[in-house]
Amino acid sequence: MAPWRPLAFAAALNLTLVVGVTTAQTVMVTKAPRGATIELALNAATIGTATADNTGKATLLVNLSSRGGRTEADVQIFVDVCGTLRRVLLVEPGLQPELPQIGCARRELPGVFLMRQATTMVVEVTASAPAVWLRQGPVPTEWLGEESGSISSKRGGRRPSPTGLILFAGGGLATYRDATAVACGDVTDCTGKDTRLTYAAGVTVWVTQFLGAEASYAKPADVSIRGTGQSFNFKSSLNTTLFTAKGKVALPLGVVRLYLQVGADYHRATSTTVQTHDDWTYTDADGVVQTFTGGTQSFTLRTAGWGLLYGGGIEVWAAPKIGLFAEVERATLKGASRDGDEGRMNDALTAYRIGIRFRPFGK
């Protein structure tokens, strides 16, 4: 029987290890306020309470085997933020979590998570963007770091898009709807380029990852139009500057954020036309030839006014402080003469821009 003794000992050791890990489902909380109370609930029952240490961490056990003898369960995860209290709720599909307490904000982490015999969950309980990482067995030490940047880079871009103050600058192309058509009128021999280079700069404030506000300055290059008619020619130019204010609503997808924006633009534009008439002759009924001397005339219209603006885009945060964006925006340009003339501006400008965003504050 001696040869069987090592096998029997290994089997006994294996059984001991299995029994040990059946009660090892662990929830590790990070990024809680220092000294905060941490509660862990399974379905409608509170199964653990702890206090966050000086680094905002706490560890609680689930122990499914003592609750019905199960070794695994599918759960959805919710985080309640209540001042200095953080409550993590594990709720099995088909059951409803208990209602949050008055004054608590609830965040749901998308997905259904499988808890097995040796599952460890690391739950970040930040007020703005809770997150979870899951592993069967011990977790990497970097998952428990003070910052989630190292986690995100290893977990496929799970770092959230930033909030707060963000500066940006970019450039691209802008197309006027009617600039050339209005300047040419009924002159057939007339050309101009409605699409011009443009640049913009401004500031965005994301109150949350979903809602923000933005103010910007935009400047398209001048439009030039030239036309020739019978005994005359002209050259026109349009110079426009825009100031915008808009609200933004977003769909954050980790380091990627899709957004829509709507607001108003205030334009200031100057349209100048210089028209030159050639000398021309006229022969009357008596055969007398008269010569009329041509000349040059200048017309200037300066307008200003408010219009509707809307658009959307995408931004990708390659690093915690640096992001890239691409967007399209359409602004209506409407306004009266700044000098009391009868002329008005009634046009639209569509801009396509790419650029860079910079987060000056925060880590």
C-alpha positions as YAML, in Angstrom:
chain: A
units: angstrom
residues:
- id: 1
  name: MET
  ca: [0.00, 0.00, 0.00]
- id: 2
  name: ALA
  ca: [3.00, 2.31, 0.31]
- id: 3
  name: PRO
  ca: [2.91, 3.50, -3.36]
- id: 4
  name: TRP
  ca: [-0.66, 4.80, -2.88]
- id: 5
  name: ARG
  ca: [0.17, 7.01, 0.09]
- id: 6
  name: PRO
  ca: [1.46, 10.01, -2.00]
- id: 7
  name: LEU
  ca: [-1.71, 9.90, -4.13]
- id: 8
  name: ALA
  ca: [-3.95, 9.77, -1.08]
- id: 9
  name: PHE
  ca: [-2.06, 12.66, 0.49]
- id: 10
  name: ALA
  ca: [-2.39, 14.72, -2.76]
- id: 11
  name: ALA
  ca: [-6.11, 14.00, -2.94]
- id: 12
  name: ALA
  ca: [-6.59, 15.07, 0.65]
- id: 13
  name: LEU
  ca: [-4.56, 18.22, 0.04]
- id: 14
  name: ASN
  ca: [-6.60, 19.00, -3.08]
- id: 15
  name: LEU
  ca: [-9.85, 18.55, -1.18]
- id: 16
  name: THR
  ca: [-8.59, 20.85, 1.54]
- id: 17
  name: LEU
  ca: [-7.67, 23.52, -1.01]
- id: 18
  name: VAL
  ca: [-11.06, 23.27, -2.76]
- id: 19
  name: VAL
  ca: [-12.91, 23.61, 0.51]
- id: 20
  name: GLY
  ca: [-10.73, 26.58, 1.33]
- id: 21
  name: VAL
  ca: [-11.49, 28.46, -1.85]
- id: 22
  name: THR
  ca: [-15.23, 27.81, -1.86]
- id: 23
  name: THR
  ca: [-15.54, 30.56, 0.70]
- id: 24
  name: ALA
  ca: [-13.00, 32.86, -0.98]
- id: 25
  name: GLN
  ca: [-15.25, 35.10, -3.08]
- id: 26
  name: THR
  ca: [-13.82, 38.51, -2.26]
- id: 27
  name: VAL
  ca: [-14.84, 42.08, -3.01]
- id: 28
  name: MET
  ca: [-12.01, 44.61, -2.72]
- id: 29
  name: VAL
  ca: [-13.12, 48.25, -2.72]
- id: 30
  name: THR
  ca: [-10.77, 51.04, -3.87]
- id: 31
  name: LYS
  ca: [-10.96, 54.82, -4.32]
- id: 32
  name: ALA
  ca: [-13.35, 55.31, -1.39]
- id: 33
  name: PRO
  ca: [-13.03, 58.40, 0.83]
- id: 34
  name: ARG
  ca: [-10.56, 57.79, 3.65]
- id: 35
  name: GLY
  ca: [-12.41, 56.39, 6.67]
- id: 36
  name: ALA
  ca: [-15.64, 55.87, 4.69]
- id: 37
  name: THR
  ca: [-18.08, 53.15, 5.68]
- id: 38
  name: ILE
  ca: [-18.21, 50.37, 3.09]
- id: 39
  name: GLU
  ca: [-21.24, 48.06, 2.93]
- id: 40
  name: LEU
  ca: [-21.61, 44.94, 0.81]
- id: 41
  name: ALA
  ca: [-25.08, 43.60, -0.03]
- id: 42
  name: LEU
  ca: [-26.11, 40.38, -1.78]
- id: 43
  name: ASN
  ca: [-29.58, 40.77, -3.27]
- id: 44
  name: ALA
  ca: [-31.58, 42.42, -0.44]
- id: 45
  name: ALA
  ca: [-29.30, 41.44, 2.48]
- id: 46
  name: THR
  ca: [-26.29, 43.32, 3.84]
- id: 47
  name: ILE
  ca: [-23.55, 40.69, 4.20]
- id: 48
  name: GLY
  ca: [-20.56, 42.78, 5.23]
- id: 49
  name: THR
  ca: [-19.37, 46.12, 6.57]
- id: 50
  name: ALA
  ca: [-15.88, 47.60, 6.67]
- id: 51
  name: THR
  ca: [-14.08, 50.93, 7.00]
- id: 52
  name: ALA
  ca: [-11.87, 52.28, 4.22]
- id: 53
  name: ASP
  ca: [-8.24, 52.65, 5.24]
- id: 54
  name: ASN
  ca: [-6.05, 55.71, 4.66]
- id: 55
  name: THR
  ca: [-5.68, 54.77, 0.97]
- id: 56
  name: GLY
  ca: [-9.43, 54.33, 0.41]
- id: 57
  name: LYS
  ca: [-9.38, 50.51, 0.34]
- id: 58
  name: ALA
  ca: [-11.43, 47.86, 2.11]
- id: 59
  name: THR
  ca: [-11.91, 44.09, 1.71]
- id: 60
  name: LEU
  ca: [-15.13, 42.13, 2.27]
- id: 61
  name: LEU
  ca: [-16.03, 38.45, 1.82]
- id: 62
  name: VAL
  ca: [-19.12, 37.12, 0.03]
- id: 63
  name: ASN
  ca: [-18.97, 33.40, 1.05]
- id: 64
  name: LEU
  ca: [-21.68, 32.01, -1.23]
- id: 65
  name: SER
  ca: [-21.34, 28.53, 0.26]
- id: 66
  name: SER
  ca: [-22.79, 29.74, 3.56]
- id: 67
  name: ARG
  ca: [-25.79, 31.19, 1.71]
- id: 68
  name: GLY
  ca: [-27.55, 28.21, 0.21]
- id: 69
  name: GLY
  ca: [-24.50, 26.01, -0.34]
- id: 70
  name: ARG
  ca: [-23.76, 27.44, -3.78]
- id: 71
  name: THR
  ca: [-20.30, 27.75, -5.27]
- id: 72
  name: GLU
  ca: [-21.04, 30.30, -7.98]
- id: 73
  name: ALA
  ca: [-23.61, 32.90, -9.06]
- id: 74
  name: ASP
  ca: [-24.24, 35.48, -11.79]
- id: 75
  name: VAL
  ca: [-24.57, 38.99, -10.40]
- id: 76
  name: GLN
  ca: [-25.15, 42.55, -11.52]
- id: 77
  name: ILE
  ca: [-23.23, 45.25, -9.66]
- id: 78
  name: PHE
  ca: [-24.54, 48.57, -8.36]
- id: 79
  name: VAL
  ca: [-22.72, 51.24, -6.36]
- id: 80
  name: ASP
  ca: [-24.54, 53.66, -4.07]
- id: 81
  name: VAL
  ca: [-22.73, 56.90, -3.21]
- id: 82
  name: CYS
  ca: [-24.09, 58.47, -0.03]
- id: 83
  name: GLY
  ca: [-21.73, 61.12, 1.31]
- id: 84
  name: THR
  ca: [-18.94, 59.15, 2.97]
- id: 85
  name: LEU
  ca: [-20.87, 55.87, 2.70]
- id: 86
  name: ARG
  ca: [-20.24, 53.53, -0.24]
- id: 87
  name: ARG
  ca: [-22.57, 50.57, -0.73]
- id: 88
  name: VAL
  ca: [-21.76, 47.81, -3.23]
- id: 89
  name: LEU
  ca: [-24.79, 45.72, -4.23]
- id: 90
  name: LEU
  ca: [-24.49, 42.28, -5.89]
- id: 91
  name: VAL
  ca: [-27.87, 41.38, -7.37]
- id: 92
  name: GLU
  ca: [-28.68, 38.17, -9.18]
- id: 93
  name: PRO
  ca: [-30.52, 38.55, -12.54]
- id: 94
  name: GLY
  ca: [-34.28, 38.54, -12.16]
- id: 95
  name: LEU
  ca: [-34.15, 40.19, -8.75]
- id: 96
  name: GLN
  ca: [-34.48, 43.90, -8.05]
- id: 97
  name: PRO
  ca: [-32.03, 45.73, -5.81]
- id: 98
  name: GLU
  ca: [-33.41, 47.50, -2.80]
- id: 99
  name: LEU
  ca: [-34.12, 51.18, -3.38]
- id: 100
  name: PRO
  ca: [-31.25, 53.56, -2.63]
- id: 101
  name: GLN
  ca: [-31.47, 55.52, 0.59]
- id: 102
  name: ILE
  ca: [-32.52, 59.17, 0.48]
- id: 103
  name: GLY
  ca: [-29.60, 61.33, -0.57]
- id: 104
  name: CYS
  ca: [-27.78, 58.48, -2.32]
- id: 105
  name: ALA
  ca: [-26.82, 58.41, -5.99]
- id: 106
  name: ARG
  ca: [-26.84, 54.97, -7.63]
- id: 107
  name: ARG
  ca: [-24.55, 53.89, -10.45]
- id: 108
  name: GLU
  ca: [-25.05, 50.62, -12.34]
- id: 109
  name: LEU
  ca: [-22.02, 48.87, -13.82]
- id: 110
  name: PRO
  ca: [-23.08, 47.41, -17.19]
- id: 111
  name: GLY
  ca: [-22.91, 43.66, -17.63]
- id: 112
  name: VAL
  ca: [-23.48, 40.43, -15.71]
- id: 113
  name: PHE
  ca: [-20.50, 39.03, -13.78]
- id: 114
  name: LEU
  ca: [-19.87, 35.38, -12.84]
- id: 115
  name: MET
  ca: [-18.70, 34.78, -9.28]
- id: 116
  name: ARG
  ca: [-17.00, 31.41, -8.91]
- id: 117
  name: GLN
  ca: [-15.24, 29.65, -6.06]
- id: 118
  name: ALA
  ca: [-12.19, 31.92, -6.01]
- id: 119
  name: THR
  ca: [-13.43, 35.12, -7.65]
- id: 120
  name: THR
  ca: [-11.91, 38.41, -6.62]
- id: 121
  name: MET
  ca: [-13.63, 41.66, -7.62]
- id: 122
  name: VAL
  ca: [-11.94, 45.04, -7.44]
- id: 123
  name: VAL
  ca: [-14.61, 47.75, -7.39]
- id: 124
  name: GLU
  ca: [-13.67, 51.42, -7.77]
- id: 125
  name: VAL
  ca: [-16.36, 53.38, -5.94]
- id: 126
  name: THR
  ca: [-15.68, 56.86, -7.29]
- id: 127
  name: ALA
  ca: [-18.73, 59.13, -7.33]
- id: 128
  name: SER
  ca: [-18.52, 59.95, -11.05]
- id: 129
  name: ALA
  ca: [-17.49, 56.69, -12.73]
- id: 130
  name: PRO
  ca: [-17.40, 53.46, -10.70]
- id: 131
  name: ALA
  ca: [-15.62, 50.54, -12.38]
- id: 132
  name: VAL
  ca: [-14.99, 46.85, -11.73]
- id: 133
  name: TRP
  ca: [-12.25, 44.37, -12.54]
- id: 134
  name: LEU
  ca: [-12.69, 40.64, -11.97]
- id: 135
  name: ARG
  ca: [-10.34, 37.69, -11.74]
- id: 136
  name: GLN
  ca: [-10.49, 34.06, -10.61]
- id: 137
  name: GLY
  ca: [-7.87, 34.09, -7.88]
- id: 138
  name: PRO
  ca: [-5.51, 36.79, -6.61]
- id: 139
  name: VAL
  ca: [-5.55, 40.09, -8.50]
- id: 140
  name: PRO
  ca: [-2.48, 41.92, -9.86]
- id: 141
  name: THR
  ca: [-1.05, 44.44, -7.44]
- id: 142
  name: GLU
  ca: [-1.47, 47.27, -9.97]
- id: 143
  name: TRP
  ca: [-5.24, 46.80, -9.76]
- id: 144
  name: LEU
  ca: [-5.04, 48.13, -6.22]
- id: 145
  name: GLY
  ca: [-2.98, 51.22, -7.08]
- id: 146
  name: GLU
  ca: [-4.05, 54.76, -6.27]
- id: 147
  name: GLU
  ca: [-4.59, 55.55, -9.96]
- id: 148
  name: SER
  ca: [-6.52, 53.53, -12.51]
- id: 149
  name: GLY
  ca: [-4.37, 54.64, -15.45]
- id: 150
  name: SER
  ca: [-2.15, 51.54, -15.25]
- id: 151
  name: ILE
  ca: [-5.24, 49.34, -14.98]
- id: 152
  name: SER
  ca: [-6.88, 50.94, -17.96]
- id: 153
  name: SER
  ca: [-3.91, 50.50, -20.23]
- id: 154
  name: LYS
  ca: [-3.86, 46.79, -19.42]
- id: 155
  name: ARG
  ca: [-7.62, 46.28, -19.64]
- id: 156
  name: GLY
  ca: [-8.38, 47.59, -23.11]
- id: 157
  name: GLY
  ca: [-8.95, 51.31, -22.53]
- id: 158
  name: ARG
  ca: [-11.17, 51.20, -19.46]
- id: 159
  name: ARG
  ca: [-9.85, 54.56, -18.24]
- id: 160
  name: PRO
  ca: [-12.82, 56.95, -18.21]
- id: 161
  name: SER
  ca: [-12.97, 60.09, -20.30]
- id: 162
  name: PRO
  ca: [-11.96, 63.08, -18.16]
- id: 163
  name: THR
  ca: [-14.24, 65.67, -16.62]
- id: 164
  name: GLY
  ca: [-13.51, 69.26, -15.62]
- id: 165
  name: LEU
  ca: [-11.81, 72.03, -17.59]
- id: 166
  name: ILE
  ca: [-10.42, 71.11, -21.03]
- id: 167
  name: LEU
  ca: [-8.73, 73.38, -23.58]
- id: 168
  name: PHE
  ca: [-8.77, 72.64, -27.30]
- id: 169
  name: ALA
  ca: [-7.59, 73.89, -30.67]
- id: 170
  name: GLY
  ca: [-8.11, 72.53, -34.17]
- id: 171
  name: GLY
  ca: [-8.50, 73.26, -37.83]
- id: 172
  name: GLY
  ca: [-10.05, 71.97, -41.02]
- id: 173
  name: LEU
  ca: [-12.41, 73.11, -43.76]
- id: 174
  name: ALA
  ca: [-15.48, 75.36, -43.65]
- id: 175
  name: THR
  ca: [-18.03, 75.71, -46.45]
- id: 176
  name: TYR
  ca: [-20.41, 78.66, -46.91]
- id: 177
  name: ARG
  ca: [-23.84, 77.85, -48.27]
- id: 178
  name: ASP
  ca: [-24.50, 81.03, -50.32]
- id: 179
  name: ALA
  ca: [-21.44, 83.30, -50.27]
- id: 180
  name: THR
  ca: [-20.52, 82.94, -53.96]
- id: 181
  name: ALA
  ca: [-24.12, 82.76, -55.18]
- id: 182
  name: VAL
  ca: [-25.08, 85.99, -53.39]
- id: 183
  name: ALA
  ca: [-21.99, 87.88, -54.58]
- id: 184
  name: CYS
  ca: [-22.36, 86.76, -58.20]
- id: 185
  name: GLY
  ca: [-26.08, 87.44, -58.47]
- id: 186
  name: ASP
  ca: [-27.10, 87.03, -62.15]
- id: 187
  name: VAL
  ca: [-23.55, 87.46, -63.51]
- id: 188
  name: THR
  ca: [-22.73, 84.24, -65.37]
- id: 189
  name: ASP
  ca: [-18.99, 84.77, -65.68]
- id: 190
  name: CYS
  ca: [-18.35, 84.65, -61.93]
- id: 191
  name: THR
  ca: [-16.25, 82.33, -59.77]
- id: 192
  name: GLY
  ca: [-15.46, 81.90, -56.10]
- id: 193
  name: LYS
  ca: [-14.53, 79.25, -53.56]
- id: 194
  name: ASP
  ca: [-17.07, 78.72, -50.80]
- id: 195
  name: THR
  ca: [-14.86, 76.12, -49.04]
- id: 196
  name: ARG
  ca: [-12.02, 77.65, -47.06]
- id: 197
  name: LEU
  ca: [-9.54, 76.65, -44.40]
- id: 198
  name: THR
  ca: [-10.65, 77.35, -40.85]
- id: 199
  name: TYR
  ca: [-9.34, 77.14, -37.32]
- id: 200
  name: ALA
  ca: [-10.95, 77.24, -33.89]
- id: 201
  name: ALA
  ca: [-9.95, 77.30, -30.23]
- id: 202
  name: GLY
  ca: [-11.87, 77.30, -27.00]
- id: 203
  name: VAL
  ca: [-12.63, 75.73, -23.65]
- id: 204
  name: THR
  ca: [-14.92, 72.87, -22.61]
- id: 205
  name: VAL
  ca: [-16.16, 72.10, -19.10]
- id: 206
  name: TRP
  ca: [-17.47, 68.57, -18.57]
- id: 207
  name: VAL
  ca: [-19.62, 68.67, -15.42]
- id: 208
  name: THR
  ca: [-19.97, 64.88, -15.70]
- id: 209
  name: GLN
  ca: [-18.82, 62.43, -18.35]
- id: 210
  name: PHE
  ca: [-22.22, 62.90, -19.97]
- id: 211
  name: LEU
  ca: [-22.92, 66.65, -19.77]
- id: 212
  name: GLY
  ca: [-20.77, 69.65, -20.60]
- id: 213
  name: ALA
  ca: [-20.65, 73.20, -21.93]
- id: 214
  name: GLU
  ca: [-18.31, 74.83, -24.42]
- id: 215
  name: ALA
  ca: [-17.28, 78.26, -25.65]
- id: 216
  name: SER
  ca: [-15.10, 78.79, -28.71]
- id: 217
  name: TYR
  ca: [-13.69, 81.22, -31.25]
- id: 218
  name: ALA
  ca: [-13.67, 80.23, -34.94]
- id: 219
  name: LYS
  ca: [-12.15, 81.98, -37.96]
- id: 220
  name: PRO
  ca: [-12.57, 80.75, -41.54]
- id: 221
  name: ALA
  ca: [-10.31, 82.18, -44.23]
- id: 222
  name: ASP
  ca: [-11.77, 84.96, -46.38]
- id: 223
  name: VAL
  ca: [-13.88, 84.10, -49.42]
- id: 224
  name: SER
  ca: [-12.88, 85.80, -52.69]
- id: 225
  name: ILE
  ca: [-15.22, 86.14, -55.68]
- id: 226
  name: ARG
  ca: [-14.49, 87.60, -59.11]
- id: 227
  name: GLY
  ca: [-17.00, 88.37, -61.85]
- id: 228
  name: THR
  ca: [-17.09, 89.97, -65.28]
- id: 229
  name: GLY
  ca: [-20.10, 91.40, -67.11]
- id: 230
  name: GLN
  ca: [-20.71, 93.61, -70.14]
- id: 231
  name: SER
  ca: [-18.39, 96.61, -69.67]
- id: 232
  name: PHE
  ca: [-17.71, 95.95, -65.98]
- id: 233
  name: ASN
  ca: [-15.91, 93.62, -63.60]
- id: 234
  name: PHE
  ca: [-15.91, 93.25, -59.84]
- id: 235
  name: LYS
  ca: [-14.10, 91.61, -56.95]
- id: 236
  name: SER
  ca: [-15.80, 90.71, -53.67]
- id: 237
  name: SER
  ca: [-14.51, 89.35, -50.37]
- id: 238
  name: LEU
  ca: [-16.21, 88.05, -47.23]
- id: 239
  name: ASN
  ca: [-14.48, 88.09, -43.85]
- id: 240
  name: THR
  ca: [-16.25, 86.28, -40.97]
- id: 241
  name: THR
  ca: [-15.53, 85.64, -37.30]
- id: 242
  name: LEU
  ca: [-17.64, 83.45, -35.00]
- id: 243
  name: PHE
  ca: [-18.03, 83.20, -31.25]
- id: 244
  name: THR
  ca: [-20.00, 80.16, -30.07]
- id: 245
  name: ALA
  ca: [-21.64, 78.90, -26.88]
- id: 246
  name: LYS
  ca: [-23.12, 75.42, -26.74]
- id: 247
  name: GLY
  ca: [-24.22, 72.61, -24.49]
- id: 248
  name: LYS
  ca: [-22.88, 69.10, -24.98]
- id: 249
  name: VAL
  ca: [-24.34, 65.65, -24.26]
- id: 250
  name: ALA
  ca: [-22.09, 62.60, -24.57]
- id: 251
  name: LEU
  ca: [-21.91, 58.83, -24.66]
- id: 252
  name: PRO
  ca: [-18.64, 57.92, -22.86]
- id: 253
  name: LEU
  ca: [-17.04, 54.61, -23.87]
- id: 254
  name: GLY
  ca: [-13.91, 54.50, -21.75]
- id: 255
  name: VAL
  ca: [-11.22, 56.63, -23.38]
- id: 256
  name: VAL
  ca: [-13.60, 57.33, -26.30]
- id: 257
  name: ARG
  ca: [-16.43, 59.86, -26.00]
- id: 258
  name: LEU
  ca: [-19.12, 60.46, -28.63]
- id: 259
  name: TYR
  ca: [-20.92, 63.78, -28.29]
- id: 260
  name: LEU
  ca: [-23.65, 65.97, -29.72]
- id: 261
  name: GLN
  ca: [-23.77, 69.71, -29.22]
- id: 262
  name: VAL
  ca: [-26.27, 72.49, -29.78]
- id: 263
  name: GLY
  ca: [-26.15, 76.19, -29.01]
- id: 264
  name: ALA
  ca: [-25.78, 79.61, -30.59]
- id: 265
  name: ASP
  ca: [-23.18, 81.47, -32.60]
- id: 266
  name: TYR
  ca: [-22.54, 85.20, -32.78]
- id: 267
  name: HIS
  ca: [-20.98, 86.26, -36.07]
- id: 268
  name: ARG
  ca: [-19.29, 89.46, -37.21]
- id: 269
  name: ALA
  ca: [-18.81, 89.70, -40.96]
- id: 270
  name: THR
  ca: [-17.57, 92.27, -43.46]
- id: 271
  name: SER
  ca: [-18.49, 91.96, -47.13]
- id: 272
  name: THR
  ca: [-16.63, 94.25, -49.54]
- id: 273
  name: THR
  ca: [-17.22, 94.67, -53.29]
- id: 274
  name: VAL
  ca: [-15.07, 96.76, -55.64]
- id: 275
  name: GLN
  ca: [-16.69, 97.22, -59.08]
- id: 276
  name: THR
  ca: [-14.98, 98.79, -62.08]
- id: 277
  name: HIS
  ca: [-16.87, 100.12, -65.15]
- id: 278
  name: ASP
  ca: [-15.12, 100.41, -68.52]
- id: 279
  name: ASP
  ca: [-15.31, 103.51, -70.72]
- id: 280
  name: TRP
  ca: [-18.16, 103.20, -73.21]
- id: 281
  name: THR
  ca: [-19.54, 105.13, -76.19]
- id: 282
  name: TYR
  ca: [-23.04, 106.02, -77.27]
- id: 283
  name: THR
  ca: [-24.23, 107.15, -80.70]
- id: 284
  name: ASP
  ca: [-27.45, 109.19, -80.71]
- id: 285
  name: ALA
  ca: [-30.05, 109.52, -83.48]
- id: 286
  name: ASP
  ca: [-28.13, 112.33, -85.16]
- id: 287
  name: GLY
  ca: [-25.00, 110.16, -85.38]
- id: 288
  name: VAL
  ca: [-23.19, 112.05, -82.68]
- id: 289
  name: VAL
  ca: [-20.82, 109.79, -80.72]
- id: 290
  name: GLN
  ca: [-20.53, 110.42, -77.01]
- id: 291
  name: THR
  ca: [-17.92, 108.80, -74.75]
- id: 292
  name: PHE
  ca: [-18.62, 108.10, -71.10]
- id: 293
  name: THR
  ca: [-15.74, 107.60, -68.73]
- id: 294
  name: GLY
  ca: [-15.83, 104.55, -66.52]
- id: 295
  name: GLY
  ca: [-14.91, 104.43, -62.86]
- id: 296
  name: THR
  ca: [-14.61, 102.37, -59.70]
- id: 297
  name: GLN
  ca: [-17.17, 101.97, -56.92]
- id: 298
  name: SER
  ca: [-16.80, 100.29, -53.54]
- id: 299
  name: PHE
  ca: [-19.55, 98.80, -51.41]
- id: 300
  name: THR
  ca: [-19.11, 97.56, -47.83]
- id: 301
  name: LEU
  ca: [-21.62, 95.73, -45.66]
- id: 302
  name: ARG
  ca: [-20.78, 94.96, -42.03]
- id: 303
  name: THR
  ca: [-23.16, 92.64, -40.20]
- id: 304
  name: ALA
  ca: [-23.48, 90.97, -36.81]
- id: 305
  name: GLY
  ca: [-26.05, 88.73, -35.18]
- id: 306
  name: TRP
  ca: [-26.95, 85.47, -33.48]
- id: 307
  name: GLY
  ca: [-27.77, 82.16, -35.14]
- id: 308
  name: LEU
  ca: [-28.41, 78.50, -34.29]
- id: 309
  name: LEU
  ca: [-25.49, 76.08, -34.12]
- id: 310
  name: TYR
  ca: [-25.47, 72.28, -33.89]
- id: 311
  name: GLY
  ca: [-23.14, 69.37, -34.57]
- id: 312
  name: GLY
  ca: [-21.35, 66.39, -33.11]
- id: 313
  name: GLY
  ca: [-18.08, 64.54, -32.95]
- id: 314
  name: ILE
  ca: [-15.79, 62.04, -31.29]
- id: 315
  name: GLU
  ca: [-12.82, 62.44, -28.97]
- id: 316
  name: VAL
  ca: [-10.20, 59.84, -28.01]
- id: 317
  name: TRP
  ca: [-8.04, 60.31, -24.91]
- id: 318
  name: ALA
  ca: [-4.67, 58.80, -25.81]
- id: 319
  name: ALA
  ca: [-3.32, 59.87, -22.40]
- id: 320
  name: PRO
  ca: [-4.93, 61.22, -19.21]
- id: 321
  name: LYS
  ca: [-4.14, 64.81, -20.26]
- id: 322
  name: ILE
  ca: [-4.07, 64.61, -24.07]
- id: 323
  name: GLY
  ca: [-6.92, 63.78, -26.42]
- id: 324
  name: LEU
  ca: [-7.68, 64.01, -30.14]
- id: 325
  name: PHE
  ca: [-11.02, 64.97, -31.64]
- id: 326
  name: ALA
  ca: [-12.90, 65.13, -34.94]
- id: 327
  name: GLU
  ca: [-16.20, 66.95, -35.35]
- id: 328
  name: VAL
  ca: [-18.65, 68.53, -37.76]
- id: 329
  name: GLU
  ca: [-20.58, 71.69, -36.95]
- id: 330
  name: ARG
  ca: [-23.17, 73.78, -38.79]
- id: 331
  name: ALA
  ca: [-23.77, 77.42, -37.86]
- id: 332
  name: THR
  ca: [-26.41, 79.72, -39.30]
- id: 333
  name: LEU
  ca: [-25.16, 83.25, -39.99]
- id: 334
  name: LYS
  ca: [-27.95, 85.78, -39.59]
- id: 335
  name: GLY
  ca: [-27.74, 89.43, -38.69]
- id: 336
  name: ALA
  ca: [-28.42, 93.05, -39.60]
- id: 337
  name: SER
  ca: [-26.03, 95.78, -40.69]
- id: 338
  name: ARG
  ca: [-23.85, 97.22, -37.96]
- id: 339
  name: ASP
  ca: [-23.95, 100.61, -39.73]
- id: 340
  name: GLY
  ca: [-27.72, 100.90, -40.14]
- id: 341
  name: ASP
  ca: [-27.73, 99.96, -43.84]
- id: 342
  name: GLU
  ca: [-30.49, 97.91, -45.42]
- id: 343
  name: GLY
  ca: [-28.29, 94.88, -46.15]
- id: 344
  name: ARG
  ca: [-28.46, 91.70, -44.06]
- id: 345
  name: MET
  ca: [-26.53, 88.46, -43.68]
- id: 346
  name: ASN
  ca: [-28.45, 85.21, -44.21]
- id: 347
  name: ASP
  ca: [-26.08, 82.31, -44.80]
- id: 348
  name: ALA
  ca: [-24.84, 79.10, -43.18]
- id: 349
  name: LEU
  ca: [-21.38, 77.71, -42.50]
- id: 350
  name: THR
  ca: [-20.52, 74.00, -42.17]
- id: 351
  name: ALA
  ca: [-17.15, 73.24, -40.57]
- id: 352
  name: TYR
  ca: [-15.20, 69.97, -40.48]
- id: 353
  name: ARG
  ca: [-12.43, 70.04, -37.88]
- id: 354
  name: ILE
  ca: [-9.82, 67.84, -36.27]
- id: 355
  name: GLY
  ca: [-7.68, 68.89, -33.35]
- id: 356
  name: ILE
  ca: [-6.22, 68.29, -29.93]
- id: 357
  name: ARG
  ca: [-7.65, 68.61, -26.43]
- id: 358
  name: PHE
  ca: [-5.60, 69.30, -23.31]
- id: 359
  name: ARG
  ca: [-6.59, 68.81, -19.70]
- id: 360
  name: PRO
  ca: [-4.54, 71.32, -17.67]
- id: 361
  name: PHE
  ca: [-5.63, 70.22, -14.19]
- id: 362
  name: GLY
  ca: [-5.96, 66.87, -12.50]
- id: 363
  name: LYS
  ca: [-3.96, 63.68, -12.84]
...
